[in-house]
Amino acid sequence: MGAAVPVRRAAAALLCGVVLVPGLSGCAWPGSFGSVPDPPSAAAPALPKYYDPAPLITDVRARTRLDGGSTLSVAGTLTRGGTTEPVTGDGALHVDEDGEAPAVRLLLRSGPPGTVPAGTEVIRIGGRTWLRPSDGGWAEAGRVPLDPDDMTHATLAANVAAALDPLGALARYPDAVLVADAADDAVDGVPAVHYHLVVDLVRAVASETDPARHAALAAQQRAGATRLSSEIWLDAERRPLRTRVRQQLPDGGALDVLVRYDGWGAPVTIEPPVRG
């Protein structure tokens, strides 16, 4: 009986040398086998990326026109006079199949920390903008003067509303756009591509034909700016999930907000406000 143990061990060692189990390395003695680890899960394939702004603009515009509109939210900060205050808002936009700039409806709230934020409603359709301060009625910008106490909040709200088009200056100045970076990312768990885009300010000024827009761009150029930056996150279907808006306001304030588009395909209707 004493010689049987070495024989059994030799047999086991021989089996370990000739029985190869895929995925395992080495050998365990009888009675010491552990659980086989699951193979690592395959990484999600990277989303296709654009490095030419022309097809990016074309495909995103086609996607948003097909969806028709989206609900949205705004969150960020406004810095001016050495003070930073929160800026929040909720609204929606409607992308017309025949129009270029989407119609926008927005309720924007802002105010110094520790105070009740002032709210301003905005409706933008085509080239027209209507504003309604929290304690007043609707007034069309440029046609009806606003109370001086409401002007600051109204100016902020109008500037944010004008920036809610996911493509914004990119679509307006396509020949001046450069894709600076495109990286895999995620928005609320949804795979996305995060684009950093740059608009050459000199080219934008040269191509702008609207007098008011041309004057605004030229003023930024005289102030030393050379480019406009933009960020946009696109999902696999080329839907904008998020954009970042950073701009200098006419009163010297600096705006920095994230816009989330959380309801593409929602039945959005935006109409001019009813007078009174």
PDB file of C-alpha atoms in Angstrom:
ATOM      1  CA  MET A   1       0.000   0.000   0.000  1.00  0.00           C
ATOM      2  CA  GLY A   2       2.919   2.368   0.695  1.00  0.00           C
ATOM      3  CA  ALA A   3       3.988   2.417  -2.966  1.00  0.00           C
ATOM      4  CA  ALA A   4       0.500   3.304  -4.237  1.00  0.00           C
ATOM      5  CA  VAL A   5       0.682   6.971  -3.182  1.00  0.00           C
ATOM      6  CA  PRO A   6       3.661   7.913  -5.381  1.00  0.00           C
ATOM      7  CA  VAL A   7       2.062   6.107  -8.297  1.00  0.00           C
ATOM      8  CA  ARG A   8      -1.197   8.035  -7.936  1.00  0.00           C
ATOM      9  CA  ARG A   9       0.684  11.340  -7.672  1.00  0.00           C
ATOM     10  CA  ALA A  10       2.728  10.502 -10.739  1.00  0.00           C
ATOM     11  CA  ALA A  11      -0.450   9.672 -12.649  1.00  0.00           C
ATOM     12  CA  ALA A  12      -2.025  12.954 -11.593  1.00  0.00           C
ATOM     13  CA  ALA A  13       1.072  14.853 -12.668  1.00  0.00           C
ATOM     14  CA  LEU A  14       0.971  13.111 -16.037  1.00  0.00           C
ATOM     15  CA  LEU A  15      -2.675  14.048 -16.516  1.00  0.00           C
ATOM     16  CA  CYS A  16      -1.859  17.654 -15.715  1.00  0.00           C
ATOM     17  CA  GLY A  17       0.702  17.635 -18.458  1.00  0.00           C
ATOM     18  CA  VAL A  18      -1.547  16.305 -21.213  1.00  0.00           C
ATOM     19  CA  VAL A  19      -5.099  17.535 -20.415  1.00  0.00           C
ATOM     20  CA  LEU A  20      -5.311  21.176 -21.553  1.00  0.00           C
ATOM     21  CA  VAL A  21      -8.432  23.120 -20.611  1.00  0.00           C
ATOM     22  CA  PRO A  22      -8.966  26.271 -22.667  1.00  0.00           C
ATOM     23  CA  GLY A  23      -8.809  29.381 -20.499  1.00  0.00           C
ATOM     24  CA  LEU A  24      -6.909  27.707 -17.659  1.00  0.00           C
ATOM     25  CA  SER A  25      -3.199  27.680 -16.964  1.00  0.00           C
ATOM     26  CA  GLY A  26      -1.306  25.415 -14.559  1.00  0.00           C
ATOM     27  CA  CYS A  27      -2.851  22.495 -12.731  1.00  0.00           C
ATOM     28  CA  ALA A  28      -4.687  21.928  -9.421  1.00  0.00           C
ATOM     29  CA  TRP A  29      -4.619  18.780  -7.394  1.00  0.00           C
ATOM     30  CA  PRO A  30      -7.888  16.816  -7.038  1.00  0.00           C
ATOM     31  CA  GLY A  31     -10.134  18.490  -4.535  1.00  0.00           C
ATOM     32  CA  SER A  32      -8.598  21.991  -4.948  1.00  0.00           C
ATOM     33  CA  PHE A  33     -10.344  23.291  -8.107  1.00  0.00           C
ATOM     34  CA  GLY A  34     -11.753  26.809  -7.745  1.00  0.00           C
ATOM     35  CA  SER A  35     -14.414  28.604  -9.817  1.00  0.00           C
ATOM     36  CA  VAL A  36     -13.422  29.587 -13.339  1.00  0.00           C
ATOM     37  CA  PRO A  37     -13.472  33.424 -13.718  1.00  0.00           C
ATOM     38  CA  ASP A  38     -15.804  34.890 -16.346  1.00  0.00           C
ATOM     39  CA  PRO A  39     -14.035  36.212 -19.430  1.00  0.00           C
ATOM     40  CA  PRO A  40     -13.740  40.029 -19.502  1.00  0.00           C
ATOM     41  CA  SER A  41     -16.662  41.738 -21.198  1.00  0.00           C
ATOM     42  CA  ALA A  42     -15.969  43.292 -24.554  1.00  0.00           C
ATOM     43  CA  ALA A  43     -15.653  47.072 -24.542  1.00  0.00           C
ATOM     44  CA  ALA A  44     -18.439  49.000 -26.252  1.00  0.00           C
ATOM     45  CA  PRO A  45     -17.436  49.949 -29.791  1.00  0.00           C
ATOM     46  CA  ALA A  46     -16.383  53.550 -30.230  1.00  0.00           C
ATOM     47  CA  LEU A  47     -18.916  55.778 -31.955  1.00  0.00           C
ATOM     48  CA  PRO A  48     -18.001  57.138 -35.383  1.00  0.00           C
ATOM     49  CA  LYS A  49     -16.561  60.637 -35.268  1.00  0.00           C
ATOM     50  CA  TYR A  50     -16.602  63.664 -37.547  1.00  0.00           C
ATOM     51  CA  TYR A  51     -13.444  65.606 -38.274  1.00  0.00           C
ATOM     52  CA  ASP A  52     -14.960  67.621 -41.122  1.00  0.00           C
ATOM     53  CA  PRO A  53     -17.529  70.147 -39.831  1.00  0.00           C
ATOM     54  CA  ALA A  54     -19.628  70.146 -43.028  1.00  0.00           C
ATOM     55  CA  PRO A  55     -21.104  66.608 -42.712  1.00  0.00           C
ATOM     56  CA  LEU A  56     -21.394  67.049 -38.934  1.00  0.00           C
ATOM     57  CA  ILE A  57     -23.575  70.122 -39.387  1.00  0.00           C
ATOM     58  CA  THR A  58     -25.599  68.492 -42.176  1.00  0.00           C
ATOM     59  CA  ASP A  59     -26.278  65.258 -40.272  1.00  0.00           C
ATOM     60  CA  VAL A  60     -27.109  66.910 -36.948  1.00  0.00           C
ATOM     61  CA  ARG A  61     -29.485  69.363 -38.601  1.00  0.00           C
ATOM     62  CA  ALA A  62     -31.176  66.501 -40.496  1.00  0.00           C
ATOM     63  CA  ARG A  63     -31.574  64.506 -37.264  1.00  0.00           C
ATOM     64  CA  THR A  64     -33.053  67.396 -35.281  1.00  0.00           C
ATOM     65  CA  ARG A  65     -35.444  68.276 -38.107  1.00  0.00           C
ATOM     66  CA  LEU A  66     -36.608  64.670 -38.209  1.00  0.00           C
ATOM     67  CA  ASP A  67     -37.215  64.618 -34.449  1.00  0.00           C
ATOM     68  CA  GLY A  68     -38.932  67.999 -34.611  1.00  0.00           C
ATOM     69  CA  GLY A  69     -38.055  69.308 -31.170  1.00  0.00           C
ATOM     70  CA  SER A  70     -36.902  68.632 -27.623  1.00  0.00           C
ATOM     71  CA  THR A  71     -37.431  69.680 -24.048  1.00  0.00           C
ATOM     72  CA  LEU A  72     -34.325  71.109 -22.379  1.00  0.00           C
ATOM     73  CA  SER A  73     -32.790  72.387 -19.156  1.00  0.00           C
ATOM     74  CA  VAL A  74     -30.094  74.962 -18.413  1.00  0.00           C
ATOM     75  CA  ALA A  75     -27.683  75.081 -15.455  1.00  0.00           C
ATOM     76  CA  GLY A  76     -24.556  77.142 -14.897  1.00  0.00           C
ATOM     77  CA  THR A  77     -23.201  80.441 -13.640  1.00  0.00           C
ATOM     78  CA  LEU A  78     -23.021  84.127 -14.442  1.00  0.00           C
ATOM     79  CA  THR A  79     -19.981  86.077 -13.232  1.00  0.00           C
ATOM     80  CA  ARG A  80     -19.914  89.864 -13.181  1.00  0.00           C
ATOM     81  CA  GLY A  81     -18.601  92.534 -10.866  1.00  0.00           C
ATOM     82  CA  GLY A  82     -16.582  89.919  -8.978  1.00  0.00           C
ATOM     83  CA  THR A  83     -19.727  87.957  -8.032  1.00  0.00           C
ATOM     84  CA  THR A  84     -20.803  84.573  -9.360  1.00  0.00           C
ATOM     85  CA  GLU A  85     -24.468  83.670  -9.301  1.00  0.00           C
ATOM     86  CA  PRO A  86     -26.329  80.511 -10.356  1.00  0.00           C
ATOM     87  CA  VAL A  87     -28.344  80.406 -13.563  1.00  0.00           C
ATOM     88  CA  THR A  88     -31.012  77.759 -14.184  1.00  0.00           C
ATOM     89  CA  GLY A  89     -33.805  77.318 -16.666  1.00  0.00           C
ATOM     90  CA  ASP A  90     -36.275  75.005 -18.374  1.00  0.00           C
ATOM     91  CA  GLY A  91     -37.804  75.136 -21.802  1.00  0.00           C
ATOM     92  CA  ALA A  92     -38.142  73.570 -25.219  1.00  0.00           C
ATOM     93  CA  LEU A  93     -37.247  74.125 -28.839  1.00  0.00           C
ATOM     94  CA  HIS A  94     -38.965  73.295 -32.101  1.00  0.00           C
ATOM     95  CA  VAL A  95     -36.990  72.629 -35.290  1.00  0.00           C
ATOM     96  CA  ASP A  96     -39.021  73.407 -38.398  1.00  0.00           C
ATOM     97  CA  GLU A  97     -38.302  71.300 -41.483  1.00  0.00           C
ATOM     98  CA  ASP A  98     -38.051  74.449 -43.608  1.00  0.00           C
ATOM     99  CA  GLY A  99     -36.435  76.810 -41.092  1.00  0.00           C
ATOM    100  CA  GLU A 100     -32.833  77.287 -40.086  1.00  0.00           C
ATOM    101  CA  ALA A 101     -32.928  78.548 -36.504  1.00  0.00           C
ATOM    102  CA  PRO A 102     -35.254  76.643 -34.155  1.00  0.00           C
ATOM    103  CA  ALA A 103     -38.042  78.361 -32.257  1.00  0.00           C
ATOM    104  CA  VAL A 104     -37.326  78.523 -28.512  1.00  0.00           C
ATOM    105  CA  ARG A 105     -39.376  78.840 -25.326  1.00  0.00           C
ATOM    106  CA  LEU A 106     -37.452  79.345 -22.076  1.00  0.00           C
ATOM    107  CA  LEU A 107     -38.001  80.291 -18.430  1.00  0.00           C
ATOM    108  CA  LEU A 108     -34.640  81.470 -17.068  1.00  0.00           C
ATOM    109  CA  ARG A 109     -33.932  82.098 -13.384  1.00  0.00           C
ATOM    110  CA  SER A 110     -30.954  84.034 -12.004  1.00  0.00           C
ATOM    111  CA  GLY A 111     -29.956  86.085  -8.987  1.00  0.00           C
ATOM    112  CA  PRO A 112     -27.263  86.530  -6.332  1.00  0.00           C
ATOM    113  CA  PRO A 113     -26.746  83.597  -3.926  1.00  0.00           C
ATOM    114  CA  GLY A 114     -29.120  83.687  -0.974  1.00  0.00           C
ATOM    115  CA  THR A 115     -31.825  85.609  -2.812  1.00  0.00           C
ATOM    116  CA  VAL A 116     -34.972  84.517  -4.593  1.00  0.00           C
ATOM    117  CA  PRO A 117     -33.930  84.233  -8.259  1.00  0.00           C
ATOM    118  CA  ALA A 118     -35.703  86.452 -10.745  1.00  0.00           C
ATOM    119  CA  GLY A 119     -37.438  84.641 -13.579  1.00  0.00           C
ATOM    120  CA  THR A 120     -37.770  85.834 -17.169  1.00  0.00           C
ATOM    121  CA  GLU A 121     -39.716  84.033 -19.887  1.00  0.00           C
ATOM    122  CA  VAL A 122     -38.493  84.206 -23.471  1.00  0.00           C
ATOM    123  CA  ILE A 123     -40.007  83.160 -26.789  1.00  0.00           C
ATOM    124  CA  ARG A 124     -37.896  83.361 -29.949  1.00  0.00           C
ATOM    125  CA  ILE A 125     -39.389  82.661 -33.369  1.00  0.00           C
ATOM    126  CA  GLY A 126     -37.459  83.566 -36.473  1.00  0.00           C
ATOM    127  CA  GLY A 127     -35.880  86.952 -35.929  1.00  0.00           C
ATOM    128  CA  ARG A 128     -38.345  88.052 -33.241  1.00  0.00           C
ATOM    129  CA  THR A 129     -37.939  87.809 -29.459  1.00  0.00           C
ATOM    130  CA  TRP A 130     -40.584  88.333 -26.757  1.00  0.00           C
ATOM    131  CA  LEU A 131     -39.766  88.740 -23.069  1.00  0.00           C
ATOM    132  CA  ARG A 132     -41.884  88.579 -19.917  1.00  0.00           C
ATOM    133  CA  PRO A 133     -40.333  89.509 -16.558  1.00  0.00           C
ATOM    134  CA  SER A 134     -41.688  87.743 -13.483  1.00  0.00           C
ATOM    135  CA  ASP A 135     -43.796  90.765 -12.488  1.00  0.00           C
ATOM    136  CA  GLY A 136     -44.833  92.056 -15.914  1.00  0.00           C
ATOM    137  CA  GLY A 137     -46.464  91.273 -19.222  1.00  0.00           C
ATOM    138  CA  TRP A 138     -45.064  90.219 -22.593  1.00  0.00           C
ATOM    139  CA  ALA A 139     -43.046  92.765 -24.562  1.00  0.00           C
ATOM    140  CA  GLU A 140     -41.286  92.336 -27.876  1.00  0.00           C
ATOM    141  CA  ALA A 141     -37.595  93.150 -27.702  1.00  0.00           C
ATOM    142  CA  GLY A 142     -36.660  96.218 -29.741  1.00  0.00           C
ATOM    143  CA  ARG A 143     -40.229  97.460 -29.982  1.00  0.00           C
ATOM    144  CA  VAL A 144     -41.395  97.978 -26.406  1.00  0.00           C
ATOM    145  CA  PRO A 145     -38.976  99.379 -23.799  1.00  0.00           C
ATOM    146  CA  LEU A 146     -38.482  97.354 -20.635  1.00  0.00           C
ATOM    147  CA  ASP A 147     -38.292  98.683 -17.104  1.00  0.00           C
ATOM    148  CA  PRO A 148     -34.624  99.339 -16.200  1.00  0.00           C
ATOM    149  CA  ASP A 149     -34.929  96.973 -13.218  1.00  0.00           C
ATOM    150  CA  ASP A 150     -35.897  94.154 -15.598  1.00  0.00           C
ATOM    151  CA  MET A 151     -33.380  94.936 -18.322  1.00  0.00           C
ATOM    152  CA  THR A 152     -30.436  93.010 -16.817  1.00  0.00           C
ATOM    153  CA  HIS A 153     -32.374  89.768 -16.417  1.00  0.00           C
ATOM    154  CA  ALA A 154     -34.070  90.213 -19.791  1.00  0.00           C
ATOM    155  CA  THR A 155     -30.726  90.685 -21.550  1.00  0.00           C
ATOM    156  CA  LEU A 156     -29.344  87.544 -19.918  1.00  0.00           C
ATOM    157  CA  ALA A 157     -32.442  85.514 -20.797  1.00  0.00           C
ATOM    158  CA  ALA A 158     -32.412  86.701 -24.407  1.00  0.00           C
ATOM    159  CA  ASN A 159     -28.738  85.802 -24.824  1.00  0.00           C
ATOM    160  CA  VAL A 160     -29.237  82.312 -23.373  1.00  0.00           C
ATOM    161  CA  ALA A 161     -32.309  81.713 -25.530  1.00  0.00           C
ATOM    162  CA  ALA A 162     -30.365  82.737 -28.627  1.00  0.00           C
ATOM    163  CA  ALA A 163     -27.700  80.139 -27.763  1.00  0.00           C
ATOM    164  CA  LEU A 164     -30.067  77.170 -27.373  1.00  0.00           C
ATOM    165  CA  ASP A 165     -29.777  76.140 -31.024  1.00  0.00           C
ATOM    166  CA  PRO A 166     -27.477  73.078 -30.701  1.00  0.00           C
ATOM    167  CA  LEU A 167     -25.562  74.122 -33.825  1.00  0.00           C
ATOM    168  CA  GLY A 168     -25.751  77.888 -33.335  1.00  0.00           C
ATOM    169  CA  ALA A 169     -22.781  79.697 -34.847  1.00  0.00           C
ATOM    170  CA  LEU A 170     -21.518  76.440 -36.365  1.00  0.00           C
ATOM    171  CA  ALA A 171     -24.359  76.312 -38.863  1.00  0.00           C
ATOM    172  CA  ARG A 172     -24.290  80.068 -39.456  1.00  0.00           C
ATOM    173  CA  TYR A 173     -20.560  80.164 -40.290  1.00  0.00           C
ATOM    174  CA  PRO A 174     -19.788  76.667 -41.661  1.00  0.00           C
ATOM    175  CA  ASP A 175     -16.726  77.819 -43.609  1.00  0.00           C
ATOM    176  CA  ALA A 176     -15.168  79.215 -40.425  1.00  0.00           C
ATOM    177  CA  VAL A 177     -15.543  76.075 -38.265  1.00  0.00           C
ATOM    178  CA  LEU A 178     -12.747  73.715 -37.193  1.00  0.00           C
ATOM    179  CA  VAL A 179     -13.208  70.419 -35.303  1.00  0.00           C
ATOM    180  CA  ALA A 180     -10.546  70.777 -32.616  1.00  0.00           C
ATOM    181  CA  ASP A 181     -11.251  67.493 -30.783  1.00  0.00           C
ATOM    182  CA  ALA A 182     -13.646  64.536 -30.770  1.00  0.00           C
ATOM    183  CA  ALA A 183     -13.544  62.133 -27.816  1.00  0.00           C
ATOM    184  CA  ASP A 184     -15.675  59.251 -26.533  1.00  0.00           C
ATOM    185  CA  ASP A 185     -17.803  60.251 -23.541  1.00  0.00           C
ATOM    186  CA  ALA A 186     -21.203  59.603 -21.975  1.00  0.00           C
ATOM    187  CA  VAL A 187     -24.138  61.777 -20.954  1.00  0.00           C
ATOM    188  CA  ASP A 188     -26.294  60.283 -18.198  1.00  0.00           C
ATOM    189  CA  GLY A 189     -25.008  56.841 -19.179  1.00  0.00           C
ATOM    190  CA  VAL A 190     -25.677  57.262 -22.909  1.00  0.00           C
ATOM    191  CA  PRO A 191     -22.558  56.795 -25.087  1.00  0.00           C
ATOM    192  CA  ALA A 192     -21.702  60.020 -26.872  1.00  0.00           C
ATOM    193  CA  VAL A 193     -18.951  61.861 -28.696  1.00  0.00           C
ATOM    194  CA  HIS A 194     -17.808  65.106 -27.096  1.00  0.00           C
ATOM    195  CA  TYR A 195     -16.802  67.646 -29.737  1.00  0.00           C
ATOM    196  CA  HIS A 196     -14.745  70.785 -29.205  1.00  0.00           C
ATOM    197  CA  LEU A 197     -15.316  73.138 -32.130  1.00  0.00           C
ATOM    198  CA  VAL A 198     -13.788  76.496 -32.953  1.00  0.00           C
ATOM    199  CA  VAL A 199     -15.198  79.303 -35.115  1.00  0.00           C
ATOM    200  CA  ASP A 200     -12.625  81.625 -36.683  1.00  0.00           C
ATOM    201  CA  LEU A 201     -13.886  85.070 -35.710  1.00  0.00           C
ATOM    202  CA  VAL A 202     -12.221  86.866 -38.637  1.00  0.00           C
ATOM    203  CA  ARG A 203     -13.973  84.617 -41.158  1.00  0.00           C
ATOM    204  CA  ALA A 204     -17.267  84.857 -39.274  1.00  0.00           C
ATOM    205  CA  VAL A 205     -17.160  88.660 -39.352  1.00  0.00           C
ATOM    206  CA  ALA A 206     -16.346  88.621 -43.064  1.00  0.00           C
ATOM    207  CA  SER A 207     -19.297  86.338 -43.883  1.00  0.00           C
ATOM    208  CA  GLU A 208     -21.943  87.928 -41.624  1.00  0.00           C
ATOM    209  CA  THR A 209     -24.497  90.014 -43.536  1.00  0.00           C
ATOM    210  CA  ASP A 210     -26.935  90.847 -40.728  1.00  0.00           C
ATOM    211  CA  PRO A 211     -25.992  94.347 -39.457  1.00  0.00           C
ATOM    212  CA  ALA A 212     -26.718  93.622 -35.779  1.00  0.00           C
ATOM    213  CA  ARG A 213     -24.840  90.316 -35.743  1.00  0.00           C
ATOM    214  CA  HIS A 214     -21.965  91.826 -37.702  1.00  0.00           C
ATOM    215  CA  ALA A 215     -21.662  94.665 -35.191  1.00  0.00           C
ATOM    216  CA  ALA A 216     -21.668  92.219 -32.244  1.00  0.00           C
ATOM    217  CA  LEU A 217     -18.968  90.034 -33.808  1.00  0.00           C
ATOM    218  CA  ALA A 218     -16.862  93.046 -34.782  1.00  0.00           C
ATOM    219  CA  ALA A 219     -17.049  94.332 -31.196  1.00  0.00           C
ATOM    220  CA  GLN A 220     -15.685  91.018 -29.901  1.00  0.00           C
ATOM    221  CA  GLN A 221     -12.930  91.158 -32.492  1.00  0.00           C
ATOM    222  CA  ARG A 222     -11.953  94.687 -31.441  1.00  0.00           C
ATOM    223  CA  ALA A 223     -11.880  93.488 -27.826  1.00  0.00           C
ATOM    224  CA  GLY A 224      -9.139  91.025 -28.772  1.00  0.00           C
ATOM    225  CA  ALA A 225     -11.101  87.826 -29.384  1.00  0.00           C
ATOM    226  CA  THR A 226      -9.899  85.694 -32.303  1.00  0.00           C
ATOM    227  CA  ARG A 227     -12.254  82.736 -32.119  1.00  0.00           C
ATOM    228  CA  LEU A 228     -15.527  81.459 -30.704  1.00  0.00           C
ATOM    229  CA  SER A 229     -15.468  78.070 -28.996  1.00  0.00           C
ATOM    230  CA  SER A 230     -18.305  75.568 -28.791  1.00  0.00           C
ATOM    231  CA  GLU A 231     -18.872  72.146 -27.244  1.00  0.00           C
ATOM    232  CA  ILE A 232     -21.500  69.601 -28.227  1.00  0.00           C
ATOM    233  CA  TRP A 233     -22.186  65.986 -27.216  1.00  0.00           C
ATOM    234  CA  LEU A 234     -23.806  63.747 -29.881  1.00  0.00           C
ATOM    235  CA  ASP A 235     -25.227  60.254 -29.416  1.00  0.00           C
ATOM    236  CA  ALA A 236     -24.998  57.425 -31.953  1.00  0.00           C
ATOM    237  CA  GLU A 237     -28.008  58.830 -33.857  1.00  0.00           C
ATOM    238  CA  ARG A 238     -26.427  62.305 -34.112  1.00  0.00           C
ATOM    239  CA  ARG A 239     -28.858  63.752 -31.596  1.00  0.00           C
ATOM    240  CA  PRO A 240     -27.440  66.571 -29.477  1.00  0.00           C
ATOM    241  CA  LEU A 241     -27.522  65.499 -25.831  1.00  0.00           C
ATOM    242  CA  ARG A 242     -25.719  68.470 -24.354  1.00  0.00           C
ATOM    243  CA  THR A 243     -24.019  71.720 -25.346  1.00  0.00           C
ATOM    244  CA  ARG A 244     -21.893  74.165 -23.407  1.00  0.00           C
ATOM    245  CA  VAL A 245     -22.463  77.891 -23.781  1.00  0.00           C
ATOM    246  CA  ARG A 246     -19.698  80.303 -22.801  1.00  0.00           C
ATOM    247  CA  GLN A 247     -19.955  83.940 -23.826  1.00  0.00           C
ATOM    248  CA  GLN A 248     -19.280  87.510 -22.832  1.00  0.00           C
ATOM    249  CA  LEU A 249     -22.440  89.538 -22.337  1.00  0.00           C
ATOM    250  CA  PRO A 250     -22.867  93.181 -23.390  1.00  0.00           C
ATOM    251  CA  ASP A 251     -22.696  94.346 -19.746  1.00  0.00           C
ATOM    252  CA  GLY A 252     -19.332  92.638 -19.210  1.00  0.00           C
ATOM    253  CA  GLY A 253     -20.670  89.510 -17.529  1.00  0.00           C
ATOM    254  CA  ALA A 254     -19.302  86.048 -18.333  1.00  0.00           C
ATOM    255  CA  LEU A 255     -21.865  83.293 -18.876  1.00  0.00           C
ATOM    256  CA  ASP A 256     -21.012  79.582 -18.581  1.00  0.00           C
ATOM    257  CA  VAL A 257     -23.908  77.101 -18.740  1.00  0.00           C
ATOM    258  CA  LEU A 258     -24.622  73.537 -19.812  1.00  0.00           C
ATOM    259  CA  VAL A 259     -27.745  72.895 -21.876  1.00  0.00           C
ATOM    260  CA  ARG A 260     -29.235  69.388 -21.715  1.00  0.00           C
ATOM    261  CA  TYR A 261     -31.615  68.215 -24.437  1.00  0.00           C
ATOM    262  CA  ASP A 262     -33.627  65.479 -22.753  1.00  0.00           C
ATOM    263  CA  GLY A 263     -36.667  64.881 -24.933  1.00  0.00           C
ATOM    264  CA  TRP A 264     -35.951  64.691 -28.663  1.00  0.00           C
ATOM    265  CA  GLY A 265     -39.100  63.732 -30.499  1.00  0.00           C
ATOM    266  CA  ALA A 266     -41.399  65.412 -27.962  1.00  0.00           C
ATOM    267  CA  PRO A 267     -44.467  67.101 -29.526  1.00  0.00           C
ATOM    268  CA  VAL A 268     -43.300  70.701 -29.048  1.00  0.00           C
ATOM    269  CA  THR A 269     -45.333  73.664 -30.319  1.00  0.00           C
ATOM    270  CA  ILE A 270     -44.081  77.228 -29.877  1.00  0.00           C
ATOM    271  CA  GLU A 271     -46.206  80.209 -30.870  1.00  0.00           C
ATOM    272  CA  PRO A 272     -46.002  83.984 -30.318  1.00  0.00           C
ATOM    273  CA  PRO A 273     -47.435  85.082 -26.959  1.00  0.00           C
ATOM    274  CA  VAL A 274     -50.977  86.328 -26.764  1.00  0.00           C
ATOM    275  CA  ARG A 275     -51.019  90.079 -26.152  1.00  0.00           C
ATOM    276  CA  GLY A 276     -52.280  90.984 -22.717  1.00  0.00           C
TER     277      GLY A 276
END
